C-alpha positions as YAML, in Angstrom:
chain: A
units: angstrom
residues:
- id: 1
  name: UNK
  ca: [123.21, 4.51, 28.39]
- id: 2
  name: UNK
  ca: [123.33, 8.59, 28.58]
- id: 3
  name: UNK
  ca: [119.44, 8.78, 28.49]
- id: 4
  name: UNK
  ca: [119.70, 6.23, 31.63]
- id: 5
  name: UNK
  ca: [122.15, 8.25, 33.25]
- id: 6
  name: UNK
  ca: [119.90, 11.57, 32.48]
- id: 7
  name: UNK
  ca: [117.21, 9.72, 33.90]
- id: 8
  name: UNK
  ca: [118.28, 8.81, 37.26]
- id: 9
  name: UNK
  ca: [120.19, 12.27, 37.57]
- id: 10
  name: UNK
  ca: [117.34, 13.98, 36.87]
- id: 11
  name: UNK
  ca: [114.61, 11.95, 38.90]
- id: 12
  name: UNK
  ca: [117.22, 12.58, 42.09]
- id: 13
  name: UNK
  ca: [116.53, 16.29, 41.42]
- id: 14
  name: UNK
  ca: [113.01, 15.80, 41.53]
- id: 15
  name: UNK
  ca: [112.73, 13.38, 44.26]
- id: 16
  name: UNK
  ca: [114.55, 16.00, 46.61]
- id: 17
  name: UNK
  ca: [112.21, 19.19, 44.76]
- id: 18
  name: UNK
  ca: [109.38, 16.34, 46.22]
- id: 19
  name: UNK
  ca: [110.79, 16.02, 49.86]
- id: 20
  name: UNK
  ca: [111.01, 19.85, 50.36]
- id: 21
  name: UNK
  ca: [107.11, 20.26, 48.64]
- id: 22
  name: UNK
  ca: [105.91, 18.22, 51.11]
- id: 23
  name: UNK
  ca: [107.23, 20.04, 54.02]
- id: 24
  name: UNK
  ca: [106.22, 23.23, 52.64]
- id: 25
  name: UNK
  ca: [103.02, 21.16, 52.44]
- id: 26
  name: UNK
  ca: [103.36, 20.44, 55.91]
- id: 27
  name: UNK
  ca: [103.35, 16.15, 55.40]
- id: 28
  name: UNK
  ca: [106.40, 15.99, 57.16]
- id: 29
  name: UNK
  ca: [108.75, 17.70, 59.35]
- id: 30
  name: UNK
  ca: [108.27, 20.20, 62.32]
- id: 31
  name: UNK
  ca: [106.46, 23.99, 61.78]
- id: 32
  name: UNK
  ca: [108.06, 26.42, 63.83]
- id: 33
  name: UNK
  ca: [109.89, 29.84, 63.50]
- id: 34
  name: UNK
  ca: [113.38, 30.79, 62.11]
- id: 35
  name: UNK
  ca: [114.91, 33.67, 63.77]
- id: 36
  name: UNK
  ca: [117.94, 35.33, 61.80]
- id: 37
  name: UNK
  ca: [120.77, 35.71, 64.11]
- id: 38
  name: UNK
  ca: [122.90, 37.02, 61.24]
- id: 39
  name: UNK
  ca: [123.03, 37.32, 57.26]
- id: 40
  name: UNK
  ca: [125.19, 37.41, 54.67]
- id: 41
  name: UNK
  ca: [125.75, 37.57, 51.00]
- id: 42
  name: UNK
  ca: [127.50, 33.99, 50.11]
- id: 43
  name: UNK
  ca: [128.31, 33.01, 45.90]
- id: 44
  name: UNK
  ca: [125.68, 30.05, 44.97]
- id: 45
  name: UNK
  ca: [126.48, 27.14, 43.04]
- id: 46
  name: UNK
  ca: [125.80, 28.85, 39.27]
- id: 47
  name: UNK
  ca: [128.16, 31.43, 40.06]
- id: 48
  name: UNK
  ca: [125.81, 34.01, 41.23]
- id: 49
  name: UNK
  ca: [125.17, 34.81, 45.29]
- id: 50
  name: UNK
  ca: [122.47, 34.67, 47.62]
- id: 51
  name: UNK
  ca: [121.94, 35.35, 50.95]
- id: 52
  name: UNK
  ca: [122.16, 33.32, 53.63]
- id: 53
  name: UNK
  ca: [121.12, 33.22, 57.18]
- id: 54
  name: UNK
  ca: [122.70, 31.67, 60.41]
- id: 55
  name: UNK
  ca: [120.10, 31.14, 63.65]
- id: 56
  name: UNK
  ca: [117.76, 29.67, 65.76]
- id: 57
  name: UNK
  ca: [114.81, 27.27, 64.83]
- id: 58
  name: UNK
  ca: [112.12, 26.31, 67.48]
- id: 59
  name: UNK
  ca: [109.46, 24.21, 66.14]
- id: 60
  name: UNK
  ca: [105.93, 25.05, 67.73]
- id: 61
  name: UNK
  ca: [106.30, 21.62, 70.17]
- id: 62
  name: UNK
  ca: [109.03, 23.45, 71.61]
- id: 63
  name: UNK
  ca: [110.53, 20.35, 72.69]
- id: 64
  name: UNK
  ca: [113.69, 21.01, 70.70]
- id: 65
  name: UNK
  ca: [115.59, 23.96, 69.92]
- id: 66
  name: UNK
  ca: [118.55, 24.15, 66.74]
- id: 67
  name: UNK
  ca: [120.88, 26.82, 67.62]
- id: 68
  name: UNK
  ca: [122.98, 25.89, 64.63]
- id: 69
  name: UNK
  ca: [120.04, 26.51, 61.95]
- id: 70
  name: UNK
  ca: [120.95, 27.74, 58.44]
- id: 71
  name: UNK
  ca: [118.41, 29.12, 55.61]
- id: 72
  name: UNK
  ca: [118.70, 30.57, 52.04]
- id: 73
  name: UNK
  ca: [116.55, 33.60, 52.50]
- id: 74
  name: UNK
  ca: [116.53, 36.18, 49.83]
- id: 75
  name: UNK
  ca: [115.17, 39.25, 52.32]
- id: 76
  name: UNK
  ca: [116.23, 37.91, 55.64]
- id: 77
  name: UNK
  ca: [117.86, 40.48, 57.69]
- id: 78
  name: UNK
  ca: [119.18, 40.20, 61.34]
- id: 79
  name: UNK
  ca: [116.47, 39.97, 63.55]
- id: 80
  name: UNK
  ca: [113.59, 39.08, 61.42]
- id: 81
  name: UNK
  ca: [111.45, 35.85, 61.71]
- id: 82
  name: UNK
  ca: [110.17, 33.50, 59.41]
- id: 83
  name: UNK
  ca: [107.72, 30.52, 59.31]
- id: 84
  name: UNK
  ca: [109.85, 27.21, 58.30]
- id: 85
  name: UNK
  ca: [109.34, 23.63, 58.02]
- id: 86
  name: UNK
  ca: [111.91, 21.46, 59.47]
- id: 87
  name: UNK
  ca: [113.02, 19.06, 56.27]
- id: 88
  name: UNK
  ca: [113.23, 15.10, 56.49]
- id: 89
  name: UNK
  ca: [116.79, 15.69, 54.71]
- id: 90
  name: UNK
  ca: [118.30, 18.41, 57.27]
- id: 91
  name: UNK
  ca: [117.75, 21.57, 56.83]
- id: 92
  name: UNK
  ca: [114.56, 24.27, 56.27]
- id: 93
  name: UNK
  ca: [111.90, 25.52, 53.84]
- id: 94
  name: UNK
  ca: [109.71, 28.37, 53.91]
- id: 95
  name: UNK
  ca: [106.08, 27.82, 54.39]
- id: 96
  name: UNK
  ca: [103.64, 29.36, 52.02]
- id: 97
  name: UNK
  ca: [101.41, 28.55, 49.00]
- id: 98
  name: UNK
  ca: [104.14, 30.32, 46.55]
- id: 99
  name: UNK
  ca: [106.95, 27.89, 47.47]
- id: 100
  name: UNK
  ca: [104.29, 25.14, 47.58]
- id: 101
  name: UNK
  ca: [103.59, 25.78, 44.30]
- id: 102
  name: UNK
  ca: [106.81, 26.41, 43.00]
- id: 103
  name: UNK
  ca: [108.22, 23.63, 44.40]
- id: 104
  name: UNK
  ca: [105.54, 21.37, 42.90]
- id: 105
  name: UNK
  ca: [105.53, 22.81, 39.56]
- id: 106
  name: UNK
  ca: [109.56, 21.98, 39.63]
- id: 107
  name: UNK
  ca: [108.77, 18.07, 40.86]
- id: 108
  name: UNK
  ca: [106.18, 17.72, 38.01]
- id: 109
  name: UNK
  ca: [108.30, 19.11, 35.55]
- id: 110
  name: UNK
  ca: [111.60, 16.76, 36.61]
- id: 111
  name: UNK
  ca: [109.48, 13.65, 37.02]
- id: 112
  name: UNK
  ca: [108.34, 14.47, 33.52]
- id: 113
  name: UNK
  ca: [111.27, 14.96, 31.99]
- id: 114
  name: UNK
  ca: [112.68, 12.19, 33.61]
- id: 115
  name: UNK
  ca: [110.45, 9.26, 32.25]
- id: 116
  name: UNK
  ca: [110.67, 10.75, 28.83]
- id: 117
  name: UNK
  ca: [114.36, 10.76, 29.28]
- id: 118
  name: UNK
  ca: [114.13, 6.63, 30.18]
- id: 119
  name: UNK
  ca: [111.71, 5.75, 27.74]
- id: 120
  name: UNK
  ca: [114.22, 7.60, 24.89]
- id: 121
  name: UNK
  ca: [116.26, 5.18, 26.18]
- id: 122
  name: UNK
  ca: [114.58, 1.72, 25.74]
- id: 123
  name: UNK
  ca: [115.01, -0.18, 22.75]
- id: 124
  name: UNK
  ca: [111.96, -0.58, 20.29]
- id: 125
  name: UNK
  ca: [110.92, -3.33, 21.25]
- id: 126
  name: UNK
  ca: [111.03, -2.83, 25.16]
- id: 127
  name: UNK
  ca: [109.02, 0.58, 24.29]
- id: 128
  name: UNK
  ca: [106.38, -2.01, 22.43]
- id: 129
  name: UNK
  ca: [106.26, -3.95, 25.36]
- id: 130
  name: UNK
  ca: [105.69, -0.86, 27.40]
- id: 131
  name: UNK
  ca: [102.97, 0.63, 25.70]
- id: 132
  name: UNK
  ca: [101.24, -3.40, 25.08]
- id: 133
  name: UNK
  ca: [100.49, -2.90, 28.98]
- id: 134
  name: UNK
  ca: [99.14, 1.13, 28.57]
- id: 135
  name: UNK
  ca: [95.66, 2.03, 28.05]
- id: 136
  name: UNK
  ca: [94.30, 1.88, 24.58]
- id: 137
  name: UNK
  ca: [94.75, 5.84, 23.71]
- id: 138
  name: UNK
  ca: [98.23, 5.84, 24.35]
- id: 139
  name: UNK
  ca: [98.68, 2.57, 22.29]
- id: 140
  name: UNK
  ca: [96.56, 4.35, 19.43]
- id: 141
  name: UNK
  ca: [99.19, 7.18, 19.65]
- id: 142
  name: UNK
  ca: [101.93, 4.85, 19.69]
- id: 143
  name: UNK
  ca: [100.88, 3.03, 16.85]
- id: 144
  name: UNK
  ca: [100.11, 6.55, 14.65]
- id: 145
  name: UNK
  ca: [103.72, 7.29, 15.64]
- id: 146
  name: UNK
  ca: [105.53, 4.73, 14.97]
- id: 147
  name: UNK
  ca: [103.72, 4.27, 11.33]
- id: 148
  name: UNK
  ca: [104.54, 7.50, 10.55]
- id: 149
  name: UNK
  ca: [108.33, 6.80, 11.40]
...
């Protein structure tokens, strides 16, 4: 029942790491620009602090302005500007190929950890049934495994 548990916290971690990849991406939400009304050092959620910036997105429809706009931003200063994607789940990302591929990287890596997590927790003879349905290498494996068990 833990490895369950594991499971679904972890794939929730990776299904929001997913949502913000693709609006780095650019799949979903708005493009526009950030502009840092204000910045300041806040404590994060592991104990250590980050900085965090208060003002004004305006995505490049311009049909919508959020005067209320927040955004973790390790070098934002007062002033400065930044390219953001609106995200799906409130909030902003920052667009660029290194958060793109962090954020992917992060996804993969939860998503993997994740279904190894749920099949720890099958029984043997759900994980047979799983793998009777895979394609023949990973049965082959399977087998060499569980022999050697």
């Amino acid at each position: 029942m833990l490895w369950m548990l594991a499971s679904a916290i972890i794939l929730m971690g990776a299904l929001a790491t997913g949502v913000a990849a693709t609006a780095a991406l650019g799949w979903t939400g708005e493009r526009g620009e950030f502009t840092a009304r204000e910045c300041h050092m806040e404590r994060g959620t592991k104990g250590g602090w980050t900085r965090v910036c208060a003002g004004t997105f305006v995505p490049e429809s311009g049909t919508w302005t959020d005067e209320h706009a927040g955004l973790h931003w390790p070098d934002g200063r007062a002033g400065e500007r930044l390219e953001v994607q609106s995200l799906v789940i409130g909030g902003y990302t920052e667009v660029g190929s290194d958060t793109v591929a962090m954020l992917l990287t992060l996804c993969l890596t939860l998503t993997t950890v994740t279904s190894l997590s749920a099949y720890a927790a099958l029984s043997p003879r759900s994980k047979r049934r799983l793998v009777s349905v895979m394609p023949r290498r990973f049965q082959h494996w399977y087998v060499r495994e569980w022999t050697m068990s």
